[in-house]
Short mmCIF file of C-alpha atoms in Angstrom, two decimals:
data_model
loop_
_atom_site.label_atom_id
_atom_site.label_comp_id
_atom_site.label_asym_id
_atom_site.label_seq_id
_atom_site.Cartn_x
_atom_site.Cartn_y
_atom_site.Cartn_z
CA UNK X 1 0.00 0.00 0.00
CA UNK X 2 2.65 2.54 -0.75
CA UNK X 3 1.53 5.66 -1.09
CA UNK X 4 4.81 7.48 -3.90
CA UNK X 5 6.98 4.63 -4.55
CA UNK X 6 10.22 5.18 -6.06
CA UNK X 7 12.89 2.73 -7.92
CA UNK X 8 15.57 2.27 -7.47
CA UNK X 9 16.77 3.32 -3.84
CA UNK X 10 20.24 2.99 -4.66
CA UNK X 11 21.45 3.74 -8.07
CA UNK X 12 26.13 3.92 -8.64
CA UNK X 13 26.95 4.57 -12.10
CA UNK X 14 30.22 6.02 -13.99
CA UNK X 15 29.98 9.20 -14.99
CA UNK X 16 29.06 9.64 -19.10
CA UNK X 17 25.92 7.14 -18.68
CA UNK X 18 22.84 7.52 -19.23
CA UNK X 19 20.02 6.83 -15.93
CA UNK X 20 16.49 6.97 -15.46
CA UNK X 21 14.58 7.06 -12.00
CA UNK X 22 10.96 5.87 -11.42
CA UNK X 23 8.15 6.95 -9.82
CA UNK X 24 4.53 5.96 -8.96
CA UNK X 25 1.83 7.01 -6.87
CA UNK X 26 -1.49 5.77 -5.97
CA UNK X 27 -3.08 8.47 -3.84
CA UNK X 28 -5.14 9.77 -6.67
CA UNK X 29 -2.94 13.23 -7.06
CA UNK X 30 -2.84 15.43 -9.84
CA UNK X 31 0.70 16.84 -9.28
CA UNK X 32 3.82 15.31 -9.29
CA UNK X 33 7.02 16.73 -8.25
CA UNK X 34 11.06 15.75 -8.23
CA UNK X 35 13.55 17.75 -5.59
CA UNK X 36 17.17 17.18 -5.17
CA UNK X 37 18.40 16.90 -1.89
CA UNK X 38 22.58 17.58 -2.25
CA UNK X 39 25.16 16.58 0.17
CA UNK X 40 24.29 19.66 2.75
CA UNK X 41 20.89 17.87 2.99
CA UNK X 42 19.06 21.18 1.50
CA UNK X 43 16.12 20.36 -0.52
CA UNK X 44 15.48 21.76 -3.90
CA UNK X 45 12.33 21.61 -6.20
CA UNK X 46 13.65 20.37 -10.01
CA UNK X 47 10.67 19.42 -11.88
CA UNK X 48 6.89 19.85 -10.96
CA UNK X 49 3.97 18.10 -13.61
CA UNK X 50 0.21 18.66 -13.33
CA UNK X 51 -2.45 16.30 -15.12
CA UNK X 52 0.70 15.10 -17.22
CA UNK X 53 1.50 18.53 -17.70
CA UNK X 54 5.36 20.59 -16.35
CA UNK X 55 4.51 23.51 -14.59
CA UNK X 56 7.26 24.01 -12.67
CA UNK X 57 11.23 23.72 -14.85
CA UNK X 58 13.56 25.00 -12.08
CA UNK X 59 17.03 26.00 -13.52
CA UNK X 60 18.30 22.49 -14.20
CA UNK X 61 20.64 21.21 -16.85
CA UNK X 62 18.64 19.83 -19.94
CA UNK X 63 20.22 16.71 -19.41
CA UNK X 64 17.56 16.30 -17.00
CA UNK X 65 14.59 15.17 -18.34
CA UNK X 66 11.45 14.36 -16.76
CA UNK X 67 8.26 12.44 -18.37
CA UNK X 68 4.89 12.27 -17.36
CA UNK X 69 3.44 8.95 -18.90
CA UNK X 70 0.07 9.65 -16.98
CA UNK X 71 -0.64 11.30 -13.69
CA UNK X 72 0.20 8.47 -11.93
CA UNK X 73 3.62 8.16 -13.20
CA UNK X 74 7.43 10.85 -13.16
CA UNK X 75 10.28 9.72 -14.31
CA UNK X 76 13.44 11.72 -14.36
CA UNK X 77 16.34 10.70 -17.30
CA UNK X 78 19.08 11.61 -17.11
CA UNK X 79 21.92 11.83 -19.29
CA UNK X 80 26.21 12.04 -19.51
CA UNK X 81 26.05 11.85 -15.72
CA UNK X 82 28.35 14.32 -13.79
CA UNK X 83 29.77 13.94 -10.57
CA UNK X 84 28.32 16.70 -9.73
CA UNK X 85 24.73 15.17 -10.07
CA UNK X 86 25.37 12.41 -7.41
CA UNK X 87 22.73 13.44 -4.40
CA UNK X 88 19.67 12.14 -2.80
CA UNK X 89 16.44 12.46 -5.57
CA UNK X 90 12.65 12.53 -4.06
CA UNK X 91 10.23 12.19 -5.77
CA UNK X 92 6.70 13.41 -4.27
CA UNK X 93 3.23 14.11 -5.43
CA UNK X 94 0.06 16.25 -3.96
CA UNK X 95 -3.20 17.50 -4.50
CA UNK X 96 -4.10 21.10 -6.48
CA UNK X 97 -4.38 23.73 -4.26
CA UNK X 98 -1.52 25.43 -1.46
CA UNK X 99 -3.03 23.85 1.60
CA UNK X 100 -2.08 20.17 0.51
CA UNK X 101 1.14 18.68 2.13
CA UNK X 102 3.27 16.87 -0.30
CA UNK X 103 4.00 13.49 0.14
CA UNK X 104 7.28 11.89 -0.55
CA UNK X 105 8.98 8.76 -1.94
CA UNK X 106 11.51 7.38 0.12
CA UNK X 107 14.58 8.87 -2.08
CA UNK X 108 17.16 7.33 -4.84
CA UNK X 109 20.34 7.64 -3.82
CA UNK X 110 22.75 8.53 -7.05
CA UNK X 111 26.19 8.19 -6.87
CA UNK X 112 28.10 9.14 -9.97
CA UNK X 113 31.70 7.99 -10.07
CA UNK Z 1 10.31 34.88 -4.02
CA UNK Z 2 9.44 33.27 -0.92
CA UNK Z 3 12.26 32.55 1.26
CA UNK Z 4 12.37 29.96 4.77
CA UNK Z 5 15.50 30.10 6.98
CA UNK Z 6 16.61 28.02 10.16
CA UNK Z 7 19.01 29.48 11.52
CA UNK Z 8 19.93 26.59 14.01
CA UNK Z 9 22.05 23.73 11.75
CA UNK Z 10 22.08 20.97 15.14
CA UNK Z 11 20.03 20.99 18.29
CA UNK Z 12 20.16 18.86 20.98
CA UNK Z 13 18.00 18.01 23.62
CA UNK Z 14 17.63 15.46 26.62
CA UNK Z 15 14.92 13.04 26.36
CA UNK Z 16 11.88 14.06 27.99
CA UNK Z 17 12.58 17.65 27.84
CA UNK Z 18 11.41 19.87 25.55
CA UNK Z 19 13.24 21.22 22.51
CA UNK Z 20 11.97 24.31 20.28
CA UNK Z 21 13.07 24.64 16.61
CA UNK Z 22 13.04 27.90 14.80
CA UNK Z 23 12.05 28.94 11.48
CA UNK Z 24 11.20 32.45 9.65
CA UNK Z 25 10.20 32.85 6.41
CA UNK Z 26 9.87 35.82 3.92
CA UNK Z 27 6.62 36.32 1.79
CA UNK Z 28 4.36 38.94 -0.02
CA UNK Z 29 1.77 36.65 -0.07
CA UNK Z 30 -1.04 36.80 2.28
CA UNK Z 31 -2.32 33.10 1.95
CA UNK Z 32 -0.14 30.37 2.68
CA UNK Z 33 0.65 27.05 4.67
CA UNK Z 34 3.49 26.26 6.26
CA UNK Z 35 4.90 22.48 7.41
CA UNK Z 36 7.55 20.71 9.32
CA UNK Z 37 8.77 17.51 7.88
CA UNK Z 38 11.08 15.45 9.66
CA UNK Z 39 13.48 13.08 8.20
CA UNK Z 40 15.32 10.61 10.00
CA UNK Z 41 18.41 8.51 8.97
CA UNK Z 42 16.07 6.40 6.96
CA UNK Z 43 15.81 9.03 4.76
CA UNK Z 44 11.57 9.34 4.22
CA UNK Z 45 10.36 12.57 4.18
CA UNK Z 46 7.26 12.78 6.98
CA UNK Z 47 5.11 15.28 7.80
CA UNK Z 48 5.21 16.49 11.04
CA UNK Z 49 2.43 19.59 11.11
CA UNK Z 50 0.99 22.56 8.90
CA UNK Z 51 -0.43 25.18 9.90
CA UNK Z 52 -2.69 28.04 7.65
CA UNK Z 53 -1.65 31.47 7.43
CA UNK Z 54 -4.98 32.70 8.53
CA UNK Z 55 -5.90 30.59 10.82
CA UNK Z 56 -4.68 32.59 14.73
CA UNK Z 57 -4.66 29.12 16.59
CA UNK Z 58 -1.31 27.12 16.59
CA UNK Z 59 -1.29 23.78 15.44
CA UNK Z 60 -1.21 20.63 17.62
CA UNK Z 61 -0.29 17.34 16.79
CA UNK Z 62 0.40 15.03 19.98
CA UNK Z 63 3.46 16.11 21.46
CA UNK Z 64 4.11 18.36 18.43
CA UNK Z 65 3.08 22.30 18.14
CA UNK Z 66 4.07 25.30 16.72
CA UNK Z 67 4.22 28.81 17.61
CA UNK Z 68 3.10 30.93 14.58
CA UNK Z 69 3.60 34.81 14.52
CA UNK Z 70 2.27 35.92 11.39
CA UNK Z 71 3.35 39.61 11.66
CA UNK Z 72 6.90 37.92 12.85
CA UNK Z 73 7.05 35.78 9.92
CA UNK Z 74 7.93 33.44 12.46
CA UNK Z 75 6.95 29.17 12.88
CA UNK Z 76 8.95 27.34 15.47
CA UNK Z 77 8.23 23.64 16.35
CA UNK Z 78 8.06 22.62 19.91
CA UNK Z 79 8.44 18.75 21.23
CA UNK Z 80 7.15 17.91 23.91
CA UNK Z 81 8.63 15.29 26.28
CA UNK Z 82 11.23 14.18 23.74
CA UNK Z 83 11.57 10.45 22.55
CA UNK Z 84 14.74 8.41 20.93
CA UNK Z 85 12.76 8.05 17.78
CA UNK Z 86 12.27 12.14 17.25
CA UNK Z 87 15.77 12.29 16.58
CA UNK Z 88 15.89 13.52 12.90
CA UNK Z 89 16.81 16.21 10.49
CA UNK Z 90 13.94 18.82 10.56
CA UNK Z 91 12.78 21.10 7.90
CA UNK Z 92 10.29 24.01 7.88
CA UNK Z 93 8.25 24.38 4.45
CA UNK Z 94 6.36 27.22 2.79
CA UNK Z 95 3.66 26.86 -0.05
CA UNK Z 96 1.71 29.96 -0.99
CA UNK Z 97 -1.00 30.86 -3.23
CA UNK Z 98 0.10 32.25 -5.66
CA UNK Z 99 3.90 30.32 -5.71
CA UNK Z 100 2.69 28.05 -8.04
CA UNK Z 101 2.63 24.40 -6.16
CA UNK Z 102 6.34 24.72 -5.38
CA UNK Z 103 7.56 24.07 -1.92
CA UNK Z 104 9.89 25.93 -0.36
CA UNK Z 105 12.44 24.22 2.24
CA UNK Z 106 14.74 25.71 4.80
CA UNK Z 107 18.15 24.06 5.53
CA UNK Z 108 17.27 21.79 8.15
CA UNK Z 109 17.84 21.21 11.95
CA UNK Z 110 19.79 18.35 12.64
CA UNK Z 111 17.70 17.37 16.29
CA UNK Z 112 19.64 14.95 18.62
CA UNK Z 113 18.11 12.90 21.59
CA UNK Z 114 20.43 12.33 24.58
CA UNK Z 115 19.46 9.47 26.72
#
């Protein structure tokens, strides 16, 4: 009965590849969402989709690419990994509307090397 | 743009006492919510409390509750007879009305329990 599930948790890969990240929910929300957390734990939003549509493209490198399948479904690509992109990913999804909490995956955990 | 700051990196606090967190915020907005999450070393994000800008009463949850001063753009978390398992990284959140659905984090208190 997870509510945003995530795959995979753990994700080392040499820098140059290519990597995709996963994510599902089944609480019935129309917005998705991926933040970075970096090493100094701060959180940062990345990508935000609503009814399959972005509305939120933070200042991230375009070899970040997110796709919306259906509203159910985010998945973040990306490609010629950098060491610089190794960090904690969340991905999280919530109602419309300001006054709904977010509610998060449990995290992927890139390390580029 | 909005803005949330904790100005406290670590805390630490005996268990059973009671350990306050601070948080400000900056905003133009006049409707908003904000939110604690806490995330321990298993690394899921949880939420803790919210509270609505227009609402006077501070939010309760169990041992958790804020203190909210609107005009002091200002949302602390208190715990109340602190347990083992509160020990966590703690962040203070801002969503607004007209921010788009973005969520805004501060940088986190680091909250240790002392036996």
């Amino acid at each position: 009965d997870t509510a945003v599930s995530q795959t995979p948790k753990y994700l080392v890969t040499q820098m140059g590849n290519d990597k995709s990240i996963k994510c599902e929910q089944n609480l019935g929300h129309d917005t998705m969402y991926w933040y970075k957390q970096d090493s100094k734990k701060f959180l940062k939003i990345m990508f935000s989709y609503n009814n399959k549509e972005l509305i939120i493209n933070e200042t991230v490198p375009n070899r970040f690419s997110p796709k919306s399948p259906d509203k159910a479904h985010l998945n973040l690509h990306i490609n010629s990994l950098e060491l610089g992109d190794s960090a904690v990913y969340f991905c999280a999804s919530s109602q419309a509307g300001f006054n709904s909490p977010l509610h998060f995956g449990n995290g992927t955990r890139l390390t580029v090397t | 743009a909005q803005t949330v700051t904790q100005s406290q990196p670590e805390m630490s606090v005996q268990e059973a006492e009671t350990v306050t967190l601070s948080c400000t915020y900056d905003t133009s907005e006049s409707d908003y919510y904000l939110f604690w999450y806490k995330q321990p070393p298993s690394r899921q994000m949880i939420l803790v409390i919210r509270q609505e800008a227009y609402k006077q009463q501070n939010a309760t949850e169990n041992r958790f509750s804020v203190n909210f001063q609107k005009a002091a753009k200002s949302f602390s978390l208190k715990i109340s007879d602190s347990q083992l398992g509160d020990a966590a990284m703690y962040f203070c959140a801002y969503r607004g009305e007209t921010s788009g659905s973005r969520l805004t984090f501060g940088e986190g208190t680091q909250l240790t329990v002392n036996p």
